[in-house]
Amino acid sequence: MKKLIIGNFKMNTTPSEFKSYAMTLATKVKGAKNTVVVCPPFTHLSVAREILGGSKVFYGAQNISAEENGAFTGEISAKMIKDLGATYVILGHSERRGQFKENDKLVNKKIKTALANGLKVILCVGESLQTRESKQAQNFVRKQLDDDLKGIYENELESVVIAYEPIWAIGTGKTATNSDITKMAEIIRKEIELQFSPKAAQNITIVYGGSIGLKNYKKILSNAAINGALIGGTSLDVDAFTLIARENY
Ligand code: PGA
């Protein structure tokens, strides 16, 4: 089954380092059946256009401003990344929600801005360890979906990928089990069905993220409940990332 394999570089690598990464990636993923996306820092996007433009690898950013333009010093707009050929943008990552205090209202506004500018959104949702231990994970994720997707039209969901990333699994080496992932994917589809329609629930793309590496990618990606993976740390290793991207699942 064709999967969506997304790399999230976070705040790692320089544009020059990314140039050689992208050159290797473009060569090594030739013929891969999966859809491959890399999301490096903003400063790398013109390099991405130069090296990956015209290749089969898509690229995107890790954030955008909710605003279209104006007096927002230090911010980057949807139009700017679109102009550099970005297809995707990661929104609502737990590092932005946690460290930069982005709430669901802001994430919702950013999603609308991204979609209005023709970008595809990778919306991250997922619970903390505390929420999981208090058996509130499903309710928490449901509420995130309700709030984040408020006012989005059903036809726009084609451009939305839901990334289930339990916070306790990000960068910790602890991944959710396949049974956890399947259960949460079912909850996500159910919530999409309630908010939109059964058809939307069936068609929504769901990926899992959190400590995916060479030891566990096969098991996770062969889970039919999900459509792909969001990979942080391991995506920085071009050999590991291309291996994962090339595999048939
Ligand atoms: P990780 O990060 O693969 O390093 O756990 C995933 C993410 O935060 O997207």
Coordinates of C-alpha atoms and ligand atoms in Angstrom, one line a residue:
M1 CA 0.0 0.0 0.0
K2 CA 1.3 3.5 -0.9
K3 CA 2.1 5.5 2.2
L4 CA 2.9 9.1 2.9
I5 CA 6.4 9.5 4.4
I6 CA 7.1 12.9 5.9
G7 CA 10.3 14.2 7.4
N8 CA 10.3 16.9 10.0
F9 CA 13.7 18.4 10.4
K10 CA 12.7 20.6 13.3
M11 CA 15.5 23.2 13.9
N12 CA 18.3 21.1 12.5
T13 CA 20.8 21.5 9.6
T14 CA 22.0 24.5 7.7
P15 CA 20.9 25.3 4.2
S16 CA 24.3 24.1 2.8
E17 CA 23.9 20.8 4.7
F18 CA 20.4 20.5 3.4
K19 CA 21.6 21.0 -0.2
S20 CA 23.7 17.8 -0.1
Y21 CA 20.9 16.0 1.8
A22 CA 18.4 17.0 -0.9
M23 CA 20.6 15.9 -3.7
T24 CA 21.1 12.5 -2.2
L25 CA 17.4 12.2 -1.4
A26 CA 16.3 13.1 -4.9
T27 CA 18.6 10.4 -6.4
K28 CA 17.9 7.7 -3.8
V29 CA 14.1 7.9 -3.8
K30 CA 13.8 7.7 -7.6
G31 CA 11.3 4.9 -8.2
A32 CA 9.9 4.9 -4.7
K33 CA 6.2 4.1 -4.6
N34 CA 5.5 6.1 -1.5
T35 CA 4.8 9.8 -1.5
V36 CA 7.8 11.6 0.1
V37 CA 7.7 15.0 1.8
V38 CA 10.5 16.8 3.6
C39 CA 9.9 19.8 5.9
P40 CA 13.1 21.6 6.6
P41 CA 13.4 25.0 8.3
F42 CA 12.1 28.1 6.3
T43 CA 15.7 29.1 5.4
H44 CA 16.1 25.9 3.4
L45 CA 13.1 26.3 1.1
S46 CA 14.8 28.0 -1.7
V47 CA 17.4 25.2 -1.7
A48 CA 14.5 22.8 -1.7
R49 CA 13.1 24.5 -4.8
E50 CA 16.4 24.4 -6.5
I51 CA 17.2 20.8 -5.8
L52 CA 13.8 19.1 -5.4
G53 CA 11.7 21.3 -7.8
G54 CA 10.7 19.0 -10.6
S55 CA 11.6 15.8 -8.7
K56 CA 9.0 13.5 -7.1
V57 CA 9.9 14.7 -3.6
F58 CA 7.5 17.3 -2.1
Y59 CA 8.6 19.8 0.4
G60 CA 7.0 22.0 3.0
A61 CA 7.5 24.2 6.1
Q62 CA 7.0 23.5 9.8
N63 CA 4.9 26.5 10.6
I64 CA 3.4 29.7 9.1
S65 CA 1.8 32.8 10.4
A66 CA -2.0 32.9 10.8
E67 CA -1.9 36.3 9.1
E68 CA -1.6 37.0 5.4
N69 CA 0.9 39.8 5.6
G70 CA 1.6 43.0 7.5
A71 CA 3.4 44.2 10.7
F72 CA 4.4 40.9 12.2
T73 CA 8.1 41.1 12.6
G74 CA 9.8 37.8 12.3
E75 CA 6.9 35.9 10.9
I76 CA 6.6 34.0 7.6
S77 CA 3.4 33.9 5.6
A78 CA 1.7 31.1 3.7
K79 CA 2.2 33.0 0.4
M80 CA 6.0 33.2 1.0
I81 CA 6.4 29.5 1.3
K82 CA 4.0 28.8 -1.5
D83 CA 6.0 31.1 -3.7
L84 CA 9.1 28.9 -3.0
G85 CA 7.2 25.9 -4.2
A86 CA 6.2 24.4 -0.8
T87 CA 3.2 22.0 -1.0
Y88 CA 2.8 21.2 2.7
V89 CA 2.9 22.9 6.0
I90 CA 3.0 21.2 9.4
L91 CA 0.6 22.9 11.9
G92 CA -0.1 22.4 15.5
H93 CA 3.0 20.4 16.3
S94 CA 3.2 19.7 20.0
E95 CA 6.5 21.7 20.2
R96 CA 4.7 24.8 18.9
R97 CA 1.7 24.2 21.1
G98 CA 3.8 23.6 24.2
Q99 CA 6.8 25.9 23.8
F100 CA 5.3 28.6 21.8
K101 CA 1.8 28.5 23.4
E102 CA -0.1 28.0 20.2
N103 CA -3.7 27.2 21.2
D104 CA -6.4 25.5 19.1
K105 CA -7.9 28.8 18.1
L106 CA -4.6 29.9 16.6
V107 CA -4.0 26.5 15.0
N108 CA -7.5 26.7 13.4
K109 CA -6.7 30.2 12.0
K110 CA -3.4 28.9 10.6
I111 CA -5.1 26.0 8.9
K112 CA -7.6 28.3 7.3
T113 CA -4.8 30.6 6.1
A114 CA -2.8 27.7 4.7
L115 CA -5.8 26.2 2.9
A116 CA -6.8 29.6 1.5
N117 CA -3.3 29.8 0.0
G118 CA -3.4 26.4 -1.6
L119 CA -1.2 24.6 0.9
K120 CA -1.7 21.1 2.2
V121 CA -1.8 20.9 6.0
I122 CA -0.2 18.3 8.2
L123 CA -2.2 18.8 11.4
C124 CA -0.6 17.3 14.5
V125 CA -2.7 16.1 17.4
G126 CA -1.8 13.9 20.3
E127 CA -1.9 13.7 24.1
S128 CA 0.6 14.1 26.9
L129 CA 1.7 11.3 29.2
Q130 CA -0.4 12.7 32.0
T131 CA -3.5 12.9 29.8
R132 CA -2.9 9.3 28.7
E133 CA -2.4 8.1 32.2
S134 CA -5.6 9.7 33.3
K135 CA -7.4 7.8 30.4
Q136 CA -8.3 11.0 28.7
A137 CA -6.3 10.6 25.5
Q138 CA -9.2 9.9 23.2
N139 CA -11.3 12.8 24.5
F140 CA -8.3 15.1 24.3
V141 CA -7.6 14.2 20.6
R142 CA -11.3 14.5 19.7
K143 CA -11.4 18.0 21.2
Q144 CA -8.3 19.0 19.3
L145 CA -9.9 17.8 16.1
D146 CA -13.1 19.6 16.8
D147 CA -11.4 22.9 17.6
D148 CA -8.7 22.8 15.0
L149 CA -11.0 21.9 12.1
K150 CA -13.9 24.2 13.1
G151 CA -15.3 26.0 10.0
I152 CA -13.2 23.9 7.5
Y153 CA -15.3 22.7 4.5
E154 CA -15.5 19.0 3.8
N155 CA -14.0 19.4 0.3
E156 CA -10.9 21.1 1.9
L157 CA -10.2 17.9 3.9
E158 CA -8.6 16.5 0.8
S159 CA -5.8 18.9 1.6
V160 CA -5.5 17.9 5.3
V161 CA -3.4 15.1 6.7
I162 CA -3.9 14.2 10.4
A163 CA -0.7 13.3 12.2
Y164 CA -1.3 11.4 15.4
E165 CA 1.8 12.2 17.5
P166 CA 1.5 11.3 21.2
I167 CA 3.7 13.8 23.0
W168 CA 5.3 11.1 25.2
A169 CA 6.5 9.3 22.1
I170 CA 8.2 12.3 20.4
G171 CA 12.0 12.1 20.5
T172 CA 11.8 9.7 23.5
G173 CA 12.5 6.3 21.8
K174 CA 9.1 5.1 23.1
T175 CA 6.6 4.6 20.3
A176 CA 2.9 3.9 20.6
T177 CA 2.0 0.2 20.0
N178 CA 0.2 -0.8 16.9
S179 CA -2.9 -1.4 19.0
D180 CA -2.6 2.2 20.4
I181 CA -2.2 3.6 16.9
T182 CA -5.1 1.6 15.5
K183 CA -7.4 2.6 18.3
M184 CA -6.6 6.3 17.9
A185 CA -6.9 6.2 14.1
E186 CA -10.4 4.8 14.6
I187 CA -11.2 7.6 17.0
I188 CA -9.9 10.1 14.5
R189 CA -12.0 8.6 11.7
K190 CA -15.1 8.5 13.9
E191 CA -14.6 12.2 14.9
I192 CA -14.2 13.1 11.2
E193 CA -17.4 11.2 10.5
L194 CA -19.2 13.1 13.2
Q195 CA -17.9 16.5 12.1
F196 CA -18.1 15.9 8.3
S197 CA -19.3 12.6 6.8
P198 CA -18.6 8.8 6.5
K199 CA -17.0 9.5 3.2
A200 CA -14.7 12.1 4.7
A201 CA -13.8 9.7 7.5
Q202 CA -12.9 7.0 5.0
N203 CA -10.8 9.3 2.8
I204 CA -8.9 11.2 5.5
T205 CA -5.2 10.6 5.5
I206 CA -3.8 9.7 8.9
V207 CA -0.1 9.3 9.7
Y208 CA 1.6 8.4 13.0
G209 CA 4.6 10.1 14.4
G210 CA 6.8 9.6 17.4
S211 CA 10.2 7.9 17.6
I212 CA 10.0 6.1 14.3
G213 CA 13.4 4.6 13.5
L214 CA 15.0 1.7 11.6
K215 CA 14.0 -0.7 14.3
N216 CA 10.3 -0.1 14.2
Y217 CA 9.3 1.5 10.9
K218 CA 8.2 -1.7 9.2
K219 CA 5.9 -2.7 11.9
I220 CA 4.3 0.7 12.2
L221 CA 4.0 1.4 8.5
S222 CA 2.5 -2.0 7.8
N223 CA -0.4 -1.0 10.1
A224 CA -3.4 -0.7 7.6
A225 CA -5.1 1.7 10.0
I226 CA -2.7 4.5 9.1
N227 CA -1.6 6.0 5.8
G228 CA 2.0 7.0 6.6
A229 CA 4.5 8.4 9.0
L230 CA 5.8 11.7 10.3
I231 CA 9.5 11.2 11.1
G232 CA 11.6 13.6 13.2
G233 CA 15.1 12.5 14.3
T234 CA 15.4 9.7 11.9
S235 CA 14.6 11.9 8.9
L236 CA 17.9 13.7 9.4
D237 CA 19.7 10.6 8.3
V238 CA 19.3 10.6 4.6
D239 CA 20.1 6.9 4.2
A240 CA 17.6 5.8 6.9
F241 CA 14.9 8.2 5.6
T242 CA 15.3 7.0 2.0
L243 CA 15.2 3.4 3.1
I244 CA 11.9 4.0 4.9
A245 CA 10.6 6.0 1.9
R246 CA 11.5 3.2 -0.6
E247 CA 10.0 0.3 1.1
N248 CA 6.7 -1.3 0.0
Y249 CA 4.1 -1.5 2.7
Ligands
PGA1 P1 10.6 12.0 16.4 O1 9.8 13.3 16.1 O2 10.5 11.1 15.2 O3 12.0 12.5 16.5 O4 10.1 11.4 17.6 C1 8.5 13.2 15.4 C2 8.0 14.6 15.3 O5 8.0 15.4 16.2 O6 7.4 15.0 14.2

